[in-house]
Each structure stands twice: as structure tokens, then as C-alpha cells.
Coordinates of C-alpha atoms in Angstrom, one line a residue:
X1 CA 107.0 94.3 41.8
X2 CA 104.3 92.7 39.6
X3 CA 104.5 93.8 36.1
X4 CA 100.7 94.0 35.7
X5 CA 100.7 97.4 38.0
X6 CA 102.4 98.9 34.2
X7 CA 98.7 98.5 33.1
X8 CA 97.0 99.7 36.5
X9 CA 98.8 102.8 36.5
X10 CA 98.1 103.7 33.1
X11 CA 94.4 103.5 34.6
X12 CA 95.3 106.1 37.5
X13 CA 96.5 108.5 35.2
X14 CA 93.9 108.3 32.7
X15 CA 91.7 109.0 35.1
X16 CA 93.4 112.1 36.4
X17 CA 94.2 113.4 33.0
X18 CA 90.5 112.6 31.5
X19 CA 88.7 114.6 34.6
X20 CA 91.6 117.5 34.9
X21 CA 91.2 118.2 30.8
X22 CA 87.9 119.2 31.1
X23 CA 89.2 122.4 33.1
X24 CA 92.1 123.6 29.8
X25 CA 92.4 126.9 29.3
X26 CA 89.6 128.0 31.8
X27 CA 91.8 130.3 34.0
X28 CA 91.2 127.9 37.1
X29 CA 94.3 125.7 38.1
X30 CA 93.0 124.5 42.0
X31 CA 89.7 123.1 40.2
X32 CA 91.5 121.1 37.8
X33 CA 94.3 120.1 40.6
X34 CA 91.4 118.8 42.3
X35 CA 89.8 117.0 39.5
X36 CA 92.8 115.4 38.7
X37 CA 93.6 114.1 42.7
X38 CA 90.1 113.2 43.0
X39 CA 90.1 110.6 40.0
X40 CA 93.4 109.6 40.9
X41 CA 92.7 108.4 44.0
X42 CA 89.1 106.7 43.3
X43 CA 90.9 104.3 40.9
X44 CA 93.9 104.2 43.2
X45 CA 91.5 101.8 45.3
X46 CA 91.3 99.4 43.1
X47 CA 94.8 98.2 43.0
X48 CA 96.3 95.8 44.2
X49 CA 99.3 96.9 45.5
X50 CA 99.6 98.0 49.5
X51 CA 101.3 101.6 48.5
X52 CA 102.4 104.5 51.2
X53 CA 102.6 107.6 49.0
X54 CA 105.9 109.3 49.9
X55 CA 105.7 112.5 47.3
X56 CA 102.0 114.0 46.8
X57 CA 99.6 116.5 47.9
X58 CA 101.3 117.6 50.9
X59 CA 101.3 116.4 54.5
X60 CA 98.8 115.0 55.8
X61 CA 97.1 118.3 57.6
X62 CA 97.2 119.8 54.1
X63 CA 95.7 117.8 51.9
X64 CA 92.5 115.6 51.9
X65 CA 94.1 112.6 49.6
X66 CA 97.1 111.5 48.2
X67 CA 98.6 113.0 51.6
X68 CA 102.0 112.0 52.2
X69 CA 102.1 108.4 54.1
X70 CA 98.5 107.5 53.1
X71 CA 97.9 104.4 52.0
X72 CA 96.8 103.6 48.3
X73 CA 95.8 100.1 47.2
X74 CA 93.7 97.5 48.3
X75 CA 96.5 96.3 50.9
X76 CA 96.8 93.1 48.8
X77 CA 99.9 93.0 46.8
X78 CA 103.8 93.9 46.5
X79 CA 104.8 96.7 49.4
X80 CA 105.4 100.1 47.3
X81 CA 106.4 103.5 47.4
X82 CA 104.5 106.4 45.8
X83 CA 105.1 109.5 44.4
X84 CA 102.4 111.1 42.5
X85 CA 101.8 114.7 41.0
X86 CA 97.9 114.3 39.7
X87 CA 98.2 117.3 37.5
X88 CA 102.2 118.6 36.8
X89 CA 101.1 122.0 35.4
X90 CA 98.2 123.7 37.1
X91 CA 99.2 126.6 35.7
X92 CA 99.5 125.1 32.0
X93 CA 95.8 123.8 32.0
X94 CA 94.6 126.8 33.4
X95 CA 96.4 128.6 30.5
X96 CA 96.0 125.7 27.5
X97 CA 99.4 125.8 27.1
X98 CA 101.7 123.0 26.5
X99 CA 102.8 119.8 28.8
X100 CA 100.5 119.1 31.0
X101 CA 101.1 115.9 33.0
X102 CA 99.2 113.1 35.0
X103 CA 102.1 111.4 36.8
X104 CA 102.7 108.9 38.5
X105 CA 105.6 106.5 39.9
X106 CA 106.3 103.5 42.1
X107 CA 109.1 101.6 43.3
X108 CA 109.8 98.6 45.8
X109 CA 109.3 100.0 49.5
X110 CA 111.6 102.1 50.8
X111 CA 113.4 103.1 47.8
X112 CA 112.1 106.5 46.6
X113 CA 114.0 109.6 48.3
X114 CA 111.1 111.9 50.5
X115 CA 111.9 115.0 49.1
X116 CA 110.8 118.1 51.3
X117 CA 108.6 120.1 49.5
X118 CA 111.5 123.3 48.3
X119 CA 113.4 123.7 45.6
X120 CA 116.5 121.6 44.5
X121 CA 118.6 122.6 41.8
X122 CA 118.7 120.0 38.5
X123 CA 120.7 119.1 35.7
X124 CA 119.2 115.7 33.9
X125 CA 120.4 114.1 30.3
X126 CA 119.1 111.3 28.2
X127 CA 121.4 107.8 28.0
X128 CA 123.7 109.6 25.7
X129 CA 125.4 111.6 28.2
X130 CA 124.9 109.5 31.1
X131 CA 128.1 110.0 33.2
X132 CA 128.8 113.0 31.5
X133 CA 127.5 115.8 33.6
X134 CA 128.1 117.1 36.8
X135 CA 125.8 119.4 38.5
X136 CA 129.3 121.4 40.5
X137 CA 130.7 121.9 36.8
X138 CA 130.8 125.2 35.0
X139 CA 127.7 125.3 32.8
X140 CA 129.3 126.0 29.9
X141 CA 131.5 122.6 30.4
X142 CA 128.3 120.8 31.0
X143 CA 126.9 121.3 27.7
X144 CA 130.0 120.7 25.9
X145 CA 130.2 117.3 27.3
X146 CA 126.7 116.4 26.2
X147 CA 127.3 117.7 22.7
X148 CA 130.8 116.0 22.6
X149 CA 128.7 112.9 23.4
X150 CA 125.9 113.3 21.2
X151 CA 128.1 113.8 18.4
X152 CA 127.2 117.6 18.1
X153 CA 128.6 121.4 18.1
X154 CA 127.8 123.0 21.1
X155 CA 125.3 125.5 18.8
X156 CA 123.0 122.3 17.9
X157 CA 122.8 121.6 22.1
X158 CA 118.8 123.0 23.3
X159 CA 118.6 123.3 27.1
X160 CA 115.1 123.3 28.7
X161 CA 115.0 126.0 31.4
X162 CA 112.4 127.4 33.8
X163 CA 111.3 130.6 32.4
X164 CA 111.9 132.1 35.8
X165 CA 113.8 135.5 36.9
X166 CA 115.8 133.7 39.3
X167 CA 117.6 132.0 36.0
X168 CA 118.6 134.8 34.3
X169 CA 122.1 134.1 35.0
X170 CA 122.0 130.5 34.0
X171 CA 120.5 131.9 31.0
X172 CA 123.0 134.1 30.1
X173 CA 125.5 131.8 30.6
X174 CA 124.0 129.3 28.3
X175 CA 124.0 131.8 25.5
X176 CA 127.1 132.9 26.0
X177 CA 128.5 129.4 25.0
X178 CA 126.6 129.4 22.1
X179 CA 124.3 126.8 22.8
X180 CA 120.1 126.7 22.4
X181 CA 117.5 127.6 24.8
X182 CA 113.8 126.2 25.4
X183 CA 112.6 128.3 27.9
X184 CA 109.2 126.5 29.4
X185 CA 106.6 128.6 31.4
X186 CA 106.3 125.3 33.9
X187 CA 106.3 121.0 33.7
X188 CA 109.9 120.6 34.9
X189 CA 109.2 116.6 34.9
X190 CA 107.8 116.7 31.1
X191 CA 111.3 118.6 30.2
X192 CA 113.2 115.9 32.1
X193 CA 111.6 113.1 30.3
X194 CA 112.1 114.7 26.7
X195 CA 115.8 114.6 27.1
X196 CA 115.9 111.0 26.5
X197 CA 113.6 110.9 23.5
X198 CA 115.5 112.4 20.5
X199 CA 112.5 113.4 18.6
X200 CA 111.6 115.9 21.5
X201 CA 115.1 118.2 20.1
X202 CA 115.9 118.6 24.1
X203 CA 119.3 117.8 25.1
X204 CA 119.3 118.7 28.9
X205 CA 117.7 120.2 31.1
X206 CA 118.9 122.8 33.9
X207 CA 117.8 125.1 36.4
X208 CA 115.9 124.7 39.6
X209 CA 112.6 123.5 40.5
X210 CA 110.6 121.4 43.0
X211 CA 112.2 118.8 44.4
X212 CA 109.5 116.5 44.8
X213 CA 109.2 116.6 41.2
X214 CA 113.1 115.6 40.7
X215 CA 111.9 112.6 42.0
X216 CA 109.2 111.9 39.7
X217 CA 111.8 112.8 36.8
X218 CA 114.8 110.5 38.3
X219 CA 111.9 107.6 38.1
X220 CA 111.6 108.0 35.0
X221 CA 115.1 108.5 33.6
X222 CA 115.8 105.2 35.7
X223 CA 113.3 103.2 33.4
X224 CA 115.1 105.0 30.5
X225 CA 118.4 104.8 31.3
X226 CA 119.2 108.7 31.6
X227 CA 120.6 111.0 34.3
X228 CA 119.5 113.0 37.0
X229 CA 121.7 115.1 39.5
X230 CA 120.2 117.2 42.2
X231 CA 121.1 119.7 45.3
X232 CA 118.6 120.8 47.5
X233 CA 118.0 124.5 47.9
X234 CA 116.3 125.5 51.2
X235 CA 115.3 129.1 51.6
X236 CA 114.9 129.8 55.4
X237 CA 115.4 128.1 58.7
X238 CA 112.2 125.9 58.3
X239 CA 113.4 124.3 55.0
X240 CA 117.2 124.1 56.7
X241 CA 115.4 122.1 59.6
X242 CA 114.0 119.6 57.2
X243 CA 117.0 119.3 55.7
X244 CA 118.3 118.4 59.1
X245 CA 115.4 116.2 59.9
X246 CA 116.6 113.9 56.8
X247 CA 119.8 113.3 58.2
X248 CA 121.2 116.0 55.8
X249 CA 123.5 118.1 57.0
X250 CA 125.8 119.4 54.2
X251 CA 123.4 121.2 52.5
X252 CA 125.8 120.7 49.1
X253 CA 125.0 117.2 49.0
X254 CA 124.8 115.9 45.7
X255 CA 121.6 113.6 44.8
X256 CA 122.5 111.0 42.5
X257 CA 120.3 108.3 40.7
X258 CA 120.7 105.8 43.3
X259 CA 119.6 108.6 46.3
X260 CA 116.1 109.3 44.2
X261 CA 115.3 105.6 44.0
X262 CA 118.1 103.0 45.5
X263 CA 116.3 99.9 43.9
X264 CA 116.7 98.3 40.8
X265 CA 113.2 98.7 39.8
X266 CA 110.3 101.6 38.8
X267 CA 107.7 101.5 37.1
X268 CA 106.4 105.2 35.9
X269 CA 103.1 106.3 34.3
X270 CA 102.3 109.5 32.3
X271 CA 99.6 111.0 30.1
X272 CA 99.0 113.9 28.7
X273 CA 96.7 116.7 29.3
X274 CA 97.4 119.4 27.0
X275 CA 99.6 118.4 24.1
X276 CA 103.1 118.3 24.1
X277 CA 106.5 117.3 22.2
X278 CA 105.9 113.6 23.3
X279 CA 102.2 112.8 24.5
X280 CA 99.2 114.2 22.8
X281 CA 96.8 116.1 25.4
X282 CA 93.1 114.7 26.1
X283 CA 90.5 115.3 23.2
X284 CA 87.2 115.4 23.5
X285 CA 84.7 113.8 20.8
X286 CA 81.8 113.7 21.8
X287 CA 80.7 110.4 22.9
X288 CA 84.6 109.4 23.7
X289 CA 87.7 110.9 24.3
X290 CA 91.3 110.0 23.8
X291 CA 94.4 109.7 25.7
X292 CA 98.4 109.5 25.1
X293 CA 100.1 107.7 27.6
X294 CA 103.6 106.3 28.0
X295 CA 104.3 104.0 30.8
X296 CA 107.9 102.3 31.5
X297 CA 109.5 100.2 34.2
X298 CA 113.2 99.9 34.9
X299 CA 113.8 96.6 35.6
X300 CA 112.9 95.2 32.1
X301 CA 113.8 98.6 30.3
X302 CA 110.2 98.3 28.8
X303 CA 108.8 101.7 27.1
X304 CA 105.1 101.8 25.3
X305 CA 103.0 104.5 24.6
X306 CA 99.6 103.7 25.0
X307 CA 96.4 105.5 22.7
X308 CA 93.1 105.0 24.6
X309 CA 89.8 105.5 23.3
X310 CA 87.1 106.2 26.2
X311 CA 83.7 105.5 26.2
X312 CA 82.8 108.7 28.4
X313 CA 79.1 107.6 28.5
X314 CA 80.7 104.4 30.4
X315 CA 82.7 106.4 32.8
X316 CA 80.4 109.4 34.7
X317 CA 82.0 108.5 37.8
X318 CA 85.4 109.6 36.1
X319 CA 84.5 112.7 33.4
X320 CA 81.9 114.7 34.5
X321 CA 81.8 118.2 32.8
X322 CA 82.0 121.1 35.2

């Protein structure tokens, strides 16, 4: 891939955060979804890059852009995969709570795993305890082996979890060991990406959530150099059937790094909407507004954050106030 589509990326999710920021804390999560896939894909066209998005909106009778298998891109330019989630945390901006995401990944063609849109169970750890974990192990065991490898007792360990009824056991069990708990109301990829960055105080995180957004998290742990296991949970007979329709058949299958994306290189793109522990959310100020990105690519093992300063009189087409 071209290195230059680091920078043109950053521009997509600019966009997406600048126009879905607008919406915080005003109780409406489908207007600021929208926002957020409408600017996405108005700078998306001015790429150049011939893209297929592979994880997005939803199929193709479900969503009017960034449907999965449209095209992105001028059609000039390296052959990519792409998975986007314009706004990761509807419900956050909605709310004006914490970790809102614009994100976006890419990888050479072919490479990025189509997860079906259900839930897949996820354990994922910074390059400290790559090799560590295993997603079939005891939890307790789990977070012994990342504090052993972090050089920590097991009561200094914080796990990020899904503040969800359907943990309450995982829960449980993580307090029984003794270790920490960050319970997070959504933003399973932003919890993903913290465990890599020390300043963040996550260790790991574990717990189920969507599977499409494994995908965005494994991207990014690739271009970090951390961990991300995964098992698919399908609910009924429809979600077994797409299973099936992947060519999976034990539905105990393990996803590994290499399953989410089986190149050697990704380039991945976030910035923030509402603040969190690593990227400051859009602020307005009057005449401009600013923007905390942070935008990595495997393959050189690149990281930058990114502060933007926008001229909003410059950019109606992007922010328009609702």
C-alpha cells in the first residue's frame, strides 16, 4: 500500500468525527451515525485508492453508503480492503460520555476477515503479553499471565469489560482473582486500542462484543504489535448459517491475528469524538474546531497522533450545525 493513504485517512475520519460531534450529548444516536457516514463517505471519493468495504454499514439492502462490497476511492490506486465504523459509540455521543470513535482501517486486498454482523467473544492485550493469552483458558490464568508479563501483582491488572448483564459471570470471576475492573457502557474498539498504550492503565480487555468491530481492533493491535483472540458467537439458526456460509463449521474456532488480517500490512485511522483516555473529543471554538487523531500502519510500525485545527468557515460542506 502507499504510505500517503496514513494522511488520507486521517481526512475521512476527521470528517466523520467533525460532522458526528455536533450531535454530543443530544439524546439522538441515528442522526449523529448518519452524520458521521455521510462525511465519511464524501471524502472517501477523493482517494486514491480502489477500496471494497468489507466491514460497514450493513449489506447492501440496509444501508445507503459504506454498504458492504461498495466501492470507495477514485478506482486509481493500490487494491484495498475496508472496514469502517463512522461513529463507534452511537450511544456515547448521544449520552456525552466518553470514547467516541471515527474509525477506520485498510489493508492489501483480500486480507481483512468479513465478519458477520453477531457477536464474537474477545480477549486482546498490548505487546507486553503478546503470546500470553488464550481465549480457551480460565480467566483467572489469563490475567495472571499478563501481570506476570507486565511485571505486576495480579491486584494492579484493570480489565475493560462491557458493562453488560450477560458478563456478570466474567465479572465475578475477575474479582474473585483479585484483579481491577473498567467497566465501559460501550466502544469495545477504543478499550482494545488502550491496552497497548500504558498511560490508558488498561491491561486487557475481555468480554464479548460485535465482531465486526474485533476486526477494526485486530487492525489496530497489528500496527501496534498487540494481541487479539476471538470466537464467534451466533445466536440462532440465521447467524449458524453465516457461519456456515464462511466455510466455518466448528463454531469453536479460534480467530487469531493472522485470520483478522493475513497480510503484513494495515494502516488504521482514529479520532476522537467525545474525549477519552487517549484522543481528545472534537471542540468547538467558534470559527474552528479541533481534532485528536492517531493513525498507524503495520508495516513500518509507524504511530502519530495528529492535532488538527479546522477552519469550519472553510468546510460547510463537512460541519454544518443541525
Amino acid at each position: 500500500m502507499e504510505r500517503s493513504l496514513s494522511m488520507e485517512l486521517v481526512r475521512v475520519t476527521e470528517a466523520a468525527a467533525l460532522q458526528s460531534a455536533r450531535w454530543m450529548g443530544r439524546g439522538v444516536k441515528d442522526e449523529a451515525d448518519d452524520a458521521a457516514t455521510t462525511a465519511m463517505r464524501t471524502v472517501f471519493d477523493t482517494i486514491p485508492m480502489d477500496g471494497t468495504v468489507v466491514i460497514g454499514e450493513g449489506e447492501m439492502d440496509e444501508a445507503p453508503m459504506l454498504y458492504i462490497g461498495e466501492k470507495l476511492g477514485t478506482g486509481d490506486g493500490p487494491g484495498v480492503d475496508v472496514a469502517v465504523d463512522p461513529l463507534e459509540g452511537t450511544e456515547i455521543v448521544a449520552q456525552g460520555t466518553w470514547n467516541a470513535l471515527a474509525v477506520i482501517a485498510i489493508a492489501d486486498r483480500g486480507t481483512l476477515l468479513h465478519a458477520p454482523d453477531m457477536y464474537m467473544e474477545k480477549i486482546a492485550v498490548g505487546p507486553d503479553a503478546v503470546g500470553k493469552i488464550d481465549i480457551n483458558a480460565p480467566v483467572v490464568d489469563n490475567l495472571k499471565a499478563v501481570a506476570k508479563a507486565k511485571n505486576k501483582s495480579i491486584e494492579d491488572v484493570v480489565a475493560t469489560v462491557l458493562d453488560r448483564p450477560r458478563h456478570q459471570k466474567l465479572i465475578d470471576e475477575i474479582r474473585a482473582s483479585g484483579a481491577r475492573i473498567k467497566l465501559i457502557p460501550n466502544g469495545d474498539v477504543a478499550a482494545a486500542i488502550n491496552t497497548a498504550f500504558d498511560d490508558t492503565g488498561v491491561d486487557i480487555l475481555l468480554g464479548s462484543g460485535g465482531a465486526p468491530e474485533g476486526v477494526l481492533a485486530a487492525a489496530a493491535l497489528k500496527c501496534l504489535g498487540g494481541e487479539l483472540q476471538g470466537k464467534l458467537l451466533p445466536s440462532n439458526d440465521e447467524e449458524i448459517k453465516r457461519c456456515h456460509d464462511m466455510g466455518i463449521t466448528d463454531l469453536n474456532k479460534v480467530f487469531y491475528m493472522n485470520d483478522f488480517c493475513s497480510g503484513d500490512d494495515a494502516i488504521f485511522a482514529a479520532t476522537g469524538v467525545t474525549d477519552g483516555e487517549l484522543l481528545k473529543g472534537v471542540q468547538f471554538k467558534g470559527k474552528k474546531a479541533t481534532t485528536s487523531t492517531l493513525v498507524m500502519r503495520a508495516k513500518s510500525g509507524t504511530v502519530r497522533f495528529i492535532d488538527g485545527t479546522h477552519s469550519l468557515q472553510k468546510k460547510p460542506d463537512l460541519v454544518i450545525k443541525p
